[in-house]
Amino acid sequence: MELTPQQYERIQQYLDRLMDKEDEKLFLDEVNSNVAMKEHLEFEKQLEESLLFMELEKGFPDLGITDADMNTDFAGADAIKKRIDEAGKNWKQQQNMNPLKPVIGTGQGVKVIAMNQDKRKFWYMAAAACGVIAVVGITVWLSSGPRNVDPVDVDDDSLHK
Amino acid sequence: MDCKELEQPPLLVQYFRSPDPIVVNRALLCCHVLFYNPFKGLGFNYCSTKTYTRYKENDLSEDAFSRGLMCFYEKIRKDGFETRDATVKTMFLAYCLMQLKGLVKNEERSSNRFRAGDPDILIEKKGNVDETGYGVLNEENDQMDKKEVLFRKGFELLDEMSRNLILWRKYLKLKNEEIASRTGLDAGSVNNEVYKSMEKLKKIINGLRNKD
């Protein structure tokens, strides 16, 4: 299904962050109820990401970034690094973020990774729980003493015969 | 200072060059506000496609962000923001991604050294000859890069005009008027043409997906 020019326009405004919060909320509600818009928005996000990665492989020729620009060993580098670290800490405090936890970004793949890490945690916990249950089970089984064996009825008369 | 002001190149340069440390600190904080999450998303996706950086996404992305910001700050402070069509965001993300690429490369090297069992041997894949016997690993990585491969192939199959329209709009973020002056199109019809190009690309990619 094709988008109307207005729908396409709104997707661009959203992606270029030209919407205020109220508009953004209305837009996201609209996207959630419109499959074509949802699909196109996802496609554009993937496209933007793929374009960046494609250009990364080439070294961003259009941007004119040189190897020298990537040098982190310039005069005053330590001082600026400190200030950047400080800014990062302040920002995390503002965001009430836990620095140990990864931030889940907007890319679809990011959510998948975050989910995989949660899954990994779940399986570790499940394995630990199984171990505990096994140990408790064996302990209980061993401490319950010898099994009670039902005596076999032996007919003494039949033996004599 | 409103953080969004940093997306305007002249203001970005002014704030980065300010002699007032409070202004510079605020500008650095704003870089986090504006770009940290978008970059973290990219960084996670980039690292998670490589076996040797999986589960290190968080640390590597943070490190790359910090290094990228350092270099970006120094460059802007020294040379200003050259008008190379790109937006501040694209330029900034490019710096961080370049740093991330370097860090990932280092991880790859140490991973190869570790697997080779000899710290002096640095193994690189040469052409199609897999001298290391780690072809399986590379194939696995290739599989995970499938989305990027599809987009790349799709781009190759797209006609030049459509490819340029998408690149200028989505990567360089050019305005309609700028695209119009490059193509001779009417500025009012640029949006429509970009949309049509995207639909073409979508069809090609869907075709490639179905082939697989």
PDB file of N, CA and C in Angstrom, chain A residues 31-127:
ATOM      1  N   VAL A  31       1.110   5.912  13.394  1.00  0.00           N
ATOM      2  CA  VAL A  31       1.974   4.858  12.832  1.00  0.00           C
ATOM      3  C   VAL A  31       1.535   3.483  13.342  1.00  0.00           C
ATOM      4  N   ASN A  32       1.194   3.435  14.627  1.00  0.00           N
ATOM      5  CA  ASN A  32       0.807   2.142  15.207  1.00  0.00           C
ATOM      6  C   ASN A  32      -0.492   1.596  14.622  1.00  0.00           C
ATOM      7  N   SER A  33      -1.288   2.491  14.074  1.00  0.00           N
ATOM      8  CA  SER A  33      -2.553   2.005  13.508  1.00  0.00           C
ATOM      9  C   SER A  33      -2.500   1.937  11.980  1.00  0.00           C
ATOM     10  N   ASN A  34      -1.342   2.185  11.409  1.00  0.00           N
ATOM     11  CA  ASN A  34      -1.233   2.191   9.950  1.00  0.00           C
ATOM     12  C   ASN A  34      -0.031   1.330   9.518  1.00  0.00           C
ATOM     13  N   VAL A  35      -0.325   0.167   8.988  1.00  0.00           N
ATOM     14  CA  VAL A  35       0.737  -0.799   8.651  1.00  0.00           C
ATOM     15  C   VAL A  35       1.715  -0.214   7.623  1.00  0.00           C
ATOM     16  N   ALA A  36       1.174   0.469   6.601  1.00  0.00           N
ATOM     17  CA  ALA A  36       2.040   0.995   5.535  1.00  0.00           C
ATOM     18  C   ALA A  36       3.030   2.014   6.103  1.00  0.00           C
ATOM     19  N   MET A  37       2.539   2.883   6.987  1.00  0.00           N
ATOM     20  CA  MET A  37       3.418   3.897   7.583  1.00  0.00           C
ATOM     21  C   MET A  37       4.468   3.237   8.474  1.00  0.00           C
ATOM     22  N   LYS A  38       4.015   2.241   9.221  1.00  0.00           N
ATOM     23  CA  LYS A  38       4.932   1.547  10.132  1.00  0.00           C
ATOM     24  C   LYS A  38       6.061   0.884   9.340  1.00  0.00           C
ATOM     25  N   GLU A  39       5.662   0.204   8.264  1.00  0.00           N
ATOM     26  CA  GLU A  39       6.659  -0.497   7.437  1.00  0.00           C
ATOM     27  C   GLU A  39       7.643   0.493   6.819  1.00  0.00           C
ATOM     28  N   HIS A  40       7.095   1.608   6.328  1.00  0.00           N
ATOM     29  CA  HIS A  40       7.974   2.565   5.664  1.00  0.00           C
ATOM     30  C   HIS A  40       8.925   3.222   6.664  1.00  0.00           C
ATOM     31  N   LEU A  41       8.421   3.521   7.848  1.00  0.00           N
ATOM     32  CA  LEU A  41       9.274   4.130   8.876  1.00  0.00           C
ATOM     33  C   LEU A  41      10.431   3.189   9.223  1.00  0.00           C
ATOM     34  N   GLU A  42      10.104   1.920   9.381  1.00  0.00           N
ATOM     35  CA  GLU A  42      11.129   0.930   9.712  1.00  0.00           C
ATOM     36  C   GLU A  42      12.152   0.826   8.580  1.00  0.00           C
ATOM     37  N   PHE A  43      11.626   0.846   7.343  1.00  0.00           N
ATOM     38  CA  PHE A  43      12.508   0.764   6.177  1.00  0.00           C
ATOM     39  C   PHE A  43      13.473   1.956   6.150  1.00  0.00           C
ATOM     40  N   GLU A  44      12.944   3.134   6.411  1.00  0.00           N
ATOM     41  CA  GLU A  44      13.808   4.333   6.370  1.00  0.00           C
ATOM     42  C   GLU A  44      14.868   4.294   7.464  1.00  0.00           C
ATOM     43  N   LYS A  45      14.491   3.786   8.635  1.00  0.00           N
ATOM     44  CA  LYS A  45      15.473   3.692   9.718  1.00  0.00           C
ATOM     45  C   LYS A  45      16.598   2.745   9.320  1.00  0.00           C
ATOM     46  N   GLN A  46      16.198   1.599   8.760  1.00  0.00           N
ATOM     47  CA  GLN A  46      17.208   0.625   8.320  1.00  0.00           C
ATOM     48  C   GLN A  46      18.072   1.201   7.206  1.00  0.00           C
ATOM     49  N   LEU A  47      17.428   1.948   6.330  1.00  0.00           N
ATOM     50  CA  LEU A  47      18.145   2.557   5.207  1.00  0.00           C
ATOM     51  C   LEU A  47      19.195   3.549   5.713  1.00  0.00           C
ATOM     52  N   GLU A  48      18.793   4.407   6.651  1.00  0.00           N
ATOM     53  CA  GLU A  48      19.738   5.399   7.187  1.00  0.00           C
ATOM     54  C   GLU A  48      20.948   4.708   7.803  1.00  0.00           C
ATOM     55  N   GLU A  49      20.667   3.663   8.558  1.00  0.00           N
ATOM     56  CA  GLU A  49      21.743   2.923   9.217  1.00  0.00           C
ATOM     57  C   GLU A  49      22.654   2.260   8.184  1.00  0.00           C
ATOM     58  N   SER A  50      22.031   1.622   7.192  1.00  0.00           N
ATOM     59  CA  SER A  50      22.817   0.926   6.170  1.00  0.00           C
ATOM     60  C   SER A  50      23.688   1.905   5.383  1.00  0.00           C
ATOM     61  N   LEU A  51      23.122   3.087   5.096  1.00  0.00           N
ATOM     62  CA  LEU A  51      23.902   4.089   4.357  1.00  0.00           C
ATOM     63  C   LEU A  51      25.142   4.507   5.140  1.00  0.00           C
ATOM     64  N   LEU A  52      24.957   4.700   6.440  1.00  0.00           N
ATOM     65  CA  LEU A  52      26.110   5.084   7.270  1.00  0.00           C
ATOM     66  C   LEU A  52      27.172   3.987   7.266  1.00  0.00           C
ATOM     67  N   PHE A  53      26.720   2.736   7.369  1.00  0.00           N
ATOM     68  CA  PHE A  53      27.680   1.632   7.372  1.00  0.00           C
ATOM     69  C   PHE A  53      28.378   1.488   6.015  1.00  0.00           C
ATOM     70  N   MET A  54      27.601   1.732   4.944  1.00  0.00           N
ATOM     71  CA  MET A  54      28.201   1.650   3.606  1.00  0.00           C
ATOM     72  C   MET A  54      29.268   2.719   3.438  1.00  0.00           C
ATOM     73  N   GLU A  55      28.951   3.927   3.904  1.00  0.00           N
ATOM     74  CA  GLU A  55      29.923   5.017   3.795  1.00  0.00           C
ATOM     75  C   GLU A  55      31.106   4.781   4.723  1.00  0.00           C
ATOM     76  N   LEU A  56      30.845   4.148   5.851  1.00  0.00           N
ATOM     77  CA  LEU A  56      31.921   3.846   6.803  1.00  0.00           C
ATOM     78  C   LEU A  56      32.975   2.961   6.145  1.00  0.00           C
ATOM     79  N   GLU A  57      32.504   2.003   5.369  1.00  0.00           N
ATOM     80  CA  GLU A  57      33.443   1.113   4.669  1.00  0.00           C
ATOM     81  C   GLU A  57      34.351   1.888   3.729  1.00  0.00           C
ATOM     82  N   LYS A  58      33.758   2.928   3.123  1.00  0.00           N
ATOM     83  CA  LYS A  58      34.542   3.717   2.168  1.00  0.00           C
ATOM     84  C   LYS A  58      35.356   4.802   2.867  1.00  0.00           C
ATOM     85  N   GLY A  59      35.085   5.002   4.156  1.00  0.00           N
ATOM     86  CA  GLY A  59      35.816   6.033   4.911  1.00  0.00           C
ATOM     87  C   GLY A  59      35.196   7.412   4.790  1.00  0.00           C
ATOM     88  N   PHE A  60      33.924   7.479   4.530  1.00  0.00           N
ATOM     89  CA  PHE A  60      33.167   8.740   4.427  1.00  0.00           C
ATOM     90  C   PHE A  60      33.831   9.743   3.472  1.00  0.00           C
ATOM     91  N   PRO A  61      34.025   9.364   2.210  1.00  0.00           N
ATOM     92  CA  PRO A  61      34.736  10.265   1.284  1.00  0.00           C
ATOM     93  C   PRO A  61      34.066  11.632   1.126  1.00  0.00           C
ATOM     94  N   ASP A  62      32.739  11.669   1.155  1.00  0.00           N
ATOM     95  CA  ASP A  62      32.050  12.959   0.957  1.00  0.00           C
ATOM     96  C   ASP A  62      32.266  13.920   2.125  1.00  0.00           C
ATOM     97  N   LEU A  63      32.619  13.363   3.275  1.00  0.00           N
ATOM     98  CA  LEU A  63      32.763  14.223   4.455  1.00  0.00           C
ATOM     99  C   LEU A  63      34.191  14.730   4.628  1.00  0.00           C
ATOM    100  N   GLY A  64      35.106  14.194   3.852  1.00  0.00           N
ATOM    101  CA  GLY A  64      36.489  14.681   3.895  1.00  0.00           C
ATOM    102  C   GLY A  64      37.193  14.419   5.211  1.00  0.00           C
ATOM    103  N   ILE A  65      36.832  13.337   5.891  1.00  0.00           N
ATOM    104  CA  ILE A  65      37.509  13.017   7.159  1.00  0.00           C
ATOM    105  C   ILE A  65      38.810  12.282   6.829  1.00  0.00           C
ATOM    106  N   THR A  66      39.896  12.747   7.421  1.00  0.00           N
ATOM    107  CA  THR A  66      41.183  12.099   7.146  1.00  0.00           C
ATOM    108  C   THR A  66      41.625  11.273   8.359  1.00  0.00           C
ATOM    109  N   ASP A  67      42.652  10.454   8.163  1.00  0.00           N
ATOM    110  CA  ASP A  67      43.183   9.658   9.277  1.00  0.00           C
ATOM    111  C   ASP A  67      43.693  10.569  10.398  1.00  0.00           C
ATOM    112  N   ALA A  68      44.266  11.710   9.978  1.00  0.00           N
ATOM    113  CA  ALA A  68      44.804  12.640  10.978  1.00  0.00           C
ATOM    114  C   ALA A  68      43.696  13.159  11.896  1.00  0.00           C
ATOM    115  N   ASP A  69      42.484  13.259  11.341  1.00  0.00           N
ATOM    116  CA  ASP A  69      41.360  13.739  12.166  1.00  0.00           C
ATOM    117  C   ASP A  69      40.987  12.747  13.261  1.00  0.00           C
ATOM    118  N   MET A  70      41.430  11.516  13.094  1.00  0.00           N
ATOM    119  CA  MET A  70      41.065  10.472  14.054  1.00  0.00           C
ATOM    120  C   MET A  70      42.085  10.341  15.187  1.00  0.00           C
ATOM    121  N   ASN A  71      43.109  11.184  15.134  1.00  0.00           N
ATOM    122  CA  ASN A  71      44.158  11.109  16.149  1.00  0.00           C
ATOM    123  C   ASN A  71      43.652  11.663  17.484  1.00  0.00           C
ATOM    124  N   THR A  72      43.704  10.823  18.518  1.00  0.00           N
ATOM    125  CA  THR A  72      43.230  11.282  19.834  1.00  0.00           C
ATOM    126  C   THR A  72      44.399  11.749  20.708  1.00  0.00           C
ATOM    127  N   ASP A  73      45.571  11.855  20.078  1.00  0.00           N
ATOM    128  CA  ASP A  73      46.768  12.197  20.849  1.00  0.00           C
ATOM    129  C   ASP A  73      47.223  13.616  20.510  1.00  0.00           C
ATOM    130  N   PHE A  74      46.325  14.567  20.659  1.00  0.00           N
ATOM    131  CA  PHE A  74      46.683  15.955  20.338  1.00  0.00           C
ATOM    132  C   PHE A  74      46.942  16.730  21.639  1.00  0.00           C
ATOM    133  N   ALA A  75      47.496  17.932  21.494  1.00  0.00           N
ATOM    134  CA  ALA A  75      47.800  18.731  22.687  1.00  0.00           C
ATOM    135  C   ALA A  75      46.503  19.053  23.433  1.00  0.00           C
ATOM    136  N   GLY A  76      46.499  18.790  24.721  1.00  0.00           N
ATOM    137  CA  GLY A  76      45.307  19.093  25.525  1.00  0.00           C
ATOM    138  C   GLY A  76      44.263  17.997  25.476  1.00  0.00           C
ATOM    139  N   ALA A  77      44.646  16.847  24.888  1.00  0.00           N
ATOM    140  CA  ALA A  77      43.675  15.751  24.737  1.00  0.00           C
ATOM    141  C   ALA A  77      43.187  15.241  26.104  1.00  0.00           C
ATOM    142  N   ASP A  78      44.116  15.139  27.050  1.00  0.00           N
ATOM    143  CA  ASP A  78      43.730  14.610  28.371  1.00  0.00           C
ATOM    144  C   ASP A  78      42.676  15.501  29.038  1.00  0.00           C
ATOM    145  N   ALA A  79      42.910  16.798  28.920  1.00  0.00           N
ATOM    146  CA  ALA A  79      41.987  17.739  29.564  1.00  0.00           C
ATOM    147  C   ALA A  79      40.591  17.623  28.944  1.00  0.00           C
ATOM    148  N   ILE A  80      40.557  17.543  27.634  1.00  0.00           N
ATOM    149  CA  ILE A  80      39.241  17.490  26.989  1.00  0.00           C
ATOM    150  C   ILE A  80      38.565  16.145  27.257  1.00  0.00           C
ATOM    151  N   LYS A  81      39.377  15.106  27.380  1.00  0.00           N
ATOM    152  CA  LYS A  81      38.802  13.788  27.679  1.00  0.00           C
ATOM    153  C   LYS A  81      38.121  13.813  29.057  1.00  0.00           C
ATOM    154  N   LYS A  82      38.800  14.463  30.000  1.00  0.00           N
ATOM    155  CA  LYS A  82      38.220  14.584  31.346  1.00  0.00           C
ATOM    156  C   LYS A  82      36.871  15.296  31.295  1.00  0.00           C
ATOM    157  N   ARG A  83      36.857  16.366  30.518  1.00  0.00           N
ATOM    158  CA  ARG A  83      35.614  17.156  30.435  1.00  0.00           C
ATOM    159  C   ARG A  83      34.499  16.349  29.754  1.00  0.00           C
ATOM    160  N   ILE A  84      34.887  15.556  28.761  1.00  0.00           N
ATOM    161  CA  ILE A  84      33.887  14.730  28.069  1.00  0.00           C
ATOM    162  C   ILE A  84      33.355  13.653  29.020  1.00  0.00           C
ATOM    163  N   ASP A  85      34.270  13.046  29.781  1.00  0.00           N
ATOM    164  CA  ASP A  85      33.834  12.027  30.751  1.00  0.00           C
ATOM    165  C   ASP A  85      32.885  12.634  31.782  1.00  0.00           C
ATOM    166  N   GLU A  86      33.235  13.836  32.208  1.00  0.00           N
ATOM    167  CA  GLU A  86      32.406  14.540  33.197  1.00  0.00           C
ATOM    168  C   GLU A  86      31.020  14.819  32.602  1.00  0.00           C
ATOM    169  N   ALA A  87      31.029  15.303  31.351  1.00  0.00           N
ATOM    170  CA  ALA A  87      29.752  15.604  30.675  1.00  0.00           C
ATOM    171  C   ALA A  87      28.918  14.326  30.552  1.00  0.00           C
ATOM    172  N   GLY A  88      29.602  13.229  30.240  1.00  0.00           N
ATOM    173  CA  GLY A  88      28.899  11.944  30.115  1.00  0.00           C
ATOM    174  C   GLY A  88      28.274  11.519  31.427  1.00  0.00           C
ATOM    175  N   LYS A  89      29.048  11.691  32.521  1.00  0.00           N
ATOM    176  CA  LYS A  89      28.515  11.328  33.840  1.00  0.00           C
ATOM    177  C   LYS A  89      27.300  12.180  34.176  1.00  0.00           C
ATOM    178  N   ASN A  90      27.434  13.481  33.941  1.00  0.00           N
ATOM    179  CA  ASN A  90      26.316  14.391  34.237  1.00  0.00           C
ATOM    180  C   ASN A  90      25.078  14.018  33.444  1.00  0.00           C
ATOM    181  N   TRP A  91      25.314  13.677  32.190  1.00  0.00           N
ATOM    182  CA  TRP A  91      24.173  13.343  31.344  1.00  0.00           C
ATOM    183  C   TRP A  91      23.500  12.056  31.828  1.00  0.00           C
ATOM    184  N   LYS A  92      24.332  11.094  32.204  1.00  0.00           N
ATOM    185  CA  LYS A  92      23.763   9.829  32.691  1.00  0.00           C
ATOM    186  C   LYS A  92      22.968  10.057  33.969  1.00  0.00           C
ATOM    187  N   GLN A  93      23.495  10.949  34.813  1.00  0.00           N
ATOM    188  CA  GLN A  93      22.762  11.266  36.041  1.00  0.00           C
ATOM    189  C   GLN A  93      21.422  11.901  35.698  1.00  0.00           C
ATOM    190  N   GLN A  94      21.469  12.791  34.727  1.00  0.00           N
ATOM    191  CA  GLN A  94      20.226  13.456  34.299  1.00  0.00           C
ATOM    192  C   GLN A  94      19.217  12.448  33.774  1.00  0.00           C
ATOM    193  N   GLN A  95      19.740  11.479  33.067  1.00  0.00           N
ATOM    194  CA  GLN A  95      18.868  10.470  32.452  1.00  0.00           C
ATOM    195  C   GLN A  95      18.482   9.381  33.446  1.00  0.00           C
ATOM    196  N   ASN A  96      19.089   9.479  34.633  1.00  0.00           N
ATOM    197  CA  ASN A  96      18.895   8.454  35.657  1.00  0.00           C
ATOM    198  C   ASN A  96      19.230   7.081  35.103  1.00  0.00           C
ATOM    199  N   MET A  97      20.390   7.058  34.405  1.00  0.00           N
ATOM    200  CA  MET A  97      20.772   5.814  33.748  1.00  0.00           C
ATOM    201  C   MET A  97      21.693   4.990  34.616  1.00  0.00           C
ATOM    202  N   ASN A  98      21.611   3.720  34.451  1.00  0.00           N
ATOM    203  CA  ASN A  98      22.573   2.839  35.075  1.00  0.00           C
ATOM    204  C   ASN A  98      23.671   2.560  34.047  1.00  0.00           C
ATOM    205  N   PRO A  99      24.891   3.054  34.277  1.00  0.00           N
ATOM    206  CA  PRO A  99      25.932   2.900  33.254  1.00  0.00           C
ATOM    207  C   PRO A  99      26.303   1.446  32.966  1.00  0.00           C
ATOM    208  N   LEU A 100      25.921   0.553  33.873  1.00  0.00           N
ATOM    209  CA  LEU A 100      26.283  -0.849  33.642  1.00  0.00           C
ATOM    210  C   LEU A 100      25.337  -1.510  32.646  1.00  0.00           C
ATOM    211  N   LYS A 101      24.165  -0.893  32.495  1.00  0.00           N
ATOM    212  CA  LYS A 101      23.206  -1.500  31.574  1.00  0.00           C
ATOM    213  C   LYS A 101      23.293  -0.855  30.208  1.00  0.00           C
ATOM    214  N   PRO A 102      23.238  -1.642  29.141  1.00  0.00           N
ATOM    215  CA  PRO A 102      23.277  -1.027  27.817  1.00  0.00           C
ATOM    216  C   PRO A 102      22.015  -0.220  27.541  1.00  0.00           C
ATOM    217  N   VAL A 103      22.224   0.876  26.842  1.00  0.00           N
ATOM    218  CA  VAL A 103      21.064   1.676  26.467  1.00  0.00           C
ATOM    219  C   VAL A 103      20.451   1.058  25.229  1.00  0.00           C
ATOM    220  N   ILE A 104      19.167   0.883  25.261  1.00  0.00           N
ATOM    221  CA  ILE A 104      18.516   0.324  24.090  1.00  0.00           C
ATOM    222  C   ILE A 104      18.188   1.460  23.144  1.00  0.00           C
ATOM    223  N   GLY A 105      18.819   1.427  21.987  1.00  0.00           N
ATOM    224  CA  GLY A 105      18.626   2.501  21.021  1.00  0.00           C
ATOM    225  C   GLY A 105      17.374   2.307  20.201  1.00  0.00           C
ATOM    226  N   THR A 106      17.299   3.045  19.107  1.00  0.00           N
ATOM    227  CA  THR A 106      16.083   2.995  18.320  1.00  0.00           C
ATOM    228  C   THR A 106      16.158   1.936  17.226  1.00  0.00           C
ATOM    229  N   GLY A 107      17.391   1.497  16.907  1.00  0.00           N
ATOM    230  CA  GLY A 107      17.530   0.510  15.820  1.00  0.00           C
ATOM    231  C   GLY A 107      16.916  -0.817  16.211  1.00  0.00           C
ATOM    232  N   GLN A 108      16.335  -1.506  15.247  1.00  0.00           N
ATOM    233  CA  GLN A 108      15.648  -2.754  15.549  1.00  0.00           C
ATOM    234  C   GLN A 108      16.640  -3.787  16.097  1.00  0.00           C
ATOM    235  N   GLY A 109      17.830  -3.819  15.460  1.00  0.00           N
ATOM    236  CA  GLY A 109      18.833  -4.789  15.866  1.00  0.00           C
ATOM    237  C   GLY A 109      19.238  -4.623  17.318  1.00  0.00           C
ATOM    238  N   VAL A 110      19.212  -3.369  17.794  1.00  0.00           N
ATOM    239  CA  VAL A 110      19.620  -3.087  19.164  1.00  0.00           C
ATOM    240  C   VAL A 110      18.674  -3.777  20.125  1.00  0.00           C
ATOM    241  N   LYS A 111      17.398  -3.697  19.812  1.00  0.00           N
ATOM    242  CA  LYS A 111      16.418  -4.330  20.689  1.00  0.00           C
ATOM    243  C   LYS A 111      16.668  -5.828  20.741  1.00  0.00           C
ATOM    244  N   VAL A 112      17.013  -6.390  19.588  1.00  0.00           N
ATOM    245  CA  VAL A 112      17.255  -7.831  19.521  1.00  0.00           C
ATOM    246  C   VAL A 112      18.420  -8.197  20.419  1.00  0.00           C
ATOM    247  N   ILE A 113      19.486  -7.413  20.346  1.00  0.00           N
ATOM    248  CA  ILE A 113      20.663  -7.700  21.170  1.00  0.00           C
ATOM    249  C   ILE A 113      20.301  -7.612  22.635  1.00  0.00           C
ATOM    250  N   ALA A 114      19.580  -6.529  22.984  1.00  0.00           N
ATOM    251  CA  ALA A 114      19.227  -6.360  24.386  1.00  0.00           C
ATOM    252  C   ALA A 114      18.390  -7.548  24.849  1.00  0.00           C
ATOM    253  N   MET A 115      17.517  -8.023  23.965  1.00  0.00           N
ATOM    254  CA  MET A 115      16.668  -9.143  24.304  1.00  0.00           C
ATOM    255  C   MET A 115      17.523 -10.401  24.464  1.00  0.00           C
ATOM    256  N   ASN A 116      18.518 -10.570  23.574  1.00  0.00           N
ATOM    257  CA  ASN A 116      19.395 -11.733  23.666  1.00  0.00           C
ATOM    258  C   ASN A 116      20.135 -11.751  24.991  1.00  0.00           C
ATOM    259  N   GLN A 117      20.557 -10.554  25.436  1.00  0.00           N
ATOM    260  CA  GLN A 117      21.276 -10.499  26.702  1.00  0.00           C
ATOM    261  C   GLN A 117      20.349 -10.860  27.853  1.00  0.00           C
ATOM    262  N   ASP A 118      19.101 -10.404  27.758  1.00  0.00           N
ATOM    263  CA  ASP A 118      18.126 -10.776  28.788  1.00  0.00           C
ATOM    264  C   ASP A 118      17.908 -12.272  28.785  1.00  0.00           C
ATOM    265  N   LYS A 119      17.832 -12.823  27.547  1.00  0.00           N
ATOM    266  CA  LYS A 119      17.613 -14.263  27.431  1.00  0.00           C
ATOM    267  C   LYS A 119      18.769 -15.043  28.061  1.00  0.00           C
ATOM    268  N   ARG A 120      19.972 -14.537  27.795  1.00  0.00           N
ATOM    269  CA  ARG A 120      21.159 -15.194  28.324  1.00  0.00           C
ATOM    270  C   ARG A 120      21.088 -15.227  29.851  1.00  0.00           C
ATOM    271  N   LYS A 121      20.711 -14.069  30.421  1.00  0.00           N
ATOM    272  CA  LYS A 121      20.589 -13.962  31.870  1.00  0.00           C
ATOM    273  C   LYS A 121      19.563 -14.979  32.372  1.00  0.00           C
ATOM    274  N   PHE A 122      18.439 -15.061  31.629  1.00  0.00           N
ATOM    275  CA  PHE A 122      17.370 -15.979  32.026  1.00  0.00           C
ATOM    276  C   PHE A 122      17.885 -17.420  32.046  1.00  0.00           C
ATOM    277  N   TRP A 123      18.642 -17.810  31.012  1.00  0.00           N
ATOM    278  CA  TRP A 123      19.123 -19.194  30.936  1.00  0.00           C
ATOM    279  C   TRP A 123      20.156 -19.486  32.026  1.00  0.00           C
ATOM    280  N   TYR A 124      20.982 -18.484  32.342  1.00  0.00           N
ATOM    281  CA  TYR A 124      21.929 -18.671  33.445  1.00  0.00           C
ATOM    282  C   TYR A 124      21.170 -18.942  34.741  1.00  0.00           C
ATOM    283  N   MET A 125      20.133 -18.132  34.970  1.00  0.00           N
ATOM    284  CA  MET A 125      19.364 -18.276  36.202  1.00  0.00           C
ATOM    285  C   MET A 125      18.634 -19.611  36.229  1.00  0.00           C
ATOM    286  N   ALA A 126      18.104 -19.998  35.056  1.00  0.00           N
ATOM    287  CA  ALA A 126      17.385 -21.268  34.973  1.00  0.00           C
ATOM    288  C   ALA A 126      18.351 -22.426  35.266  1.00  0.00           C
ATOM    289  N   ALA A 127      19.575 -22.339  34.708  1.00  0.00           N
ATOM    290  CA  ALA A 127      20.566 -23.392  34.933  1.00  0.00           C
ATOM    291  C   ALA A 127      20.936 -23.460  36.412  1.00  0.00           C
TER     292      ALA A 127
END
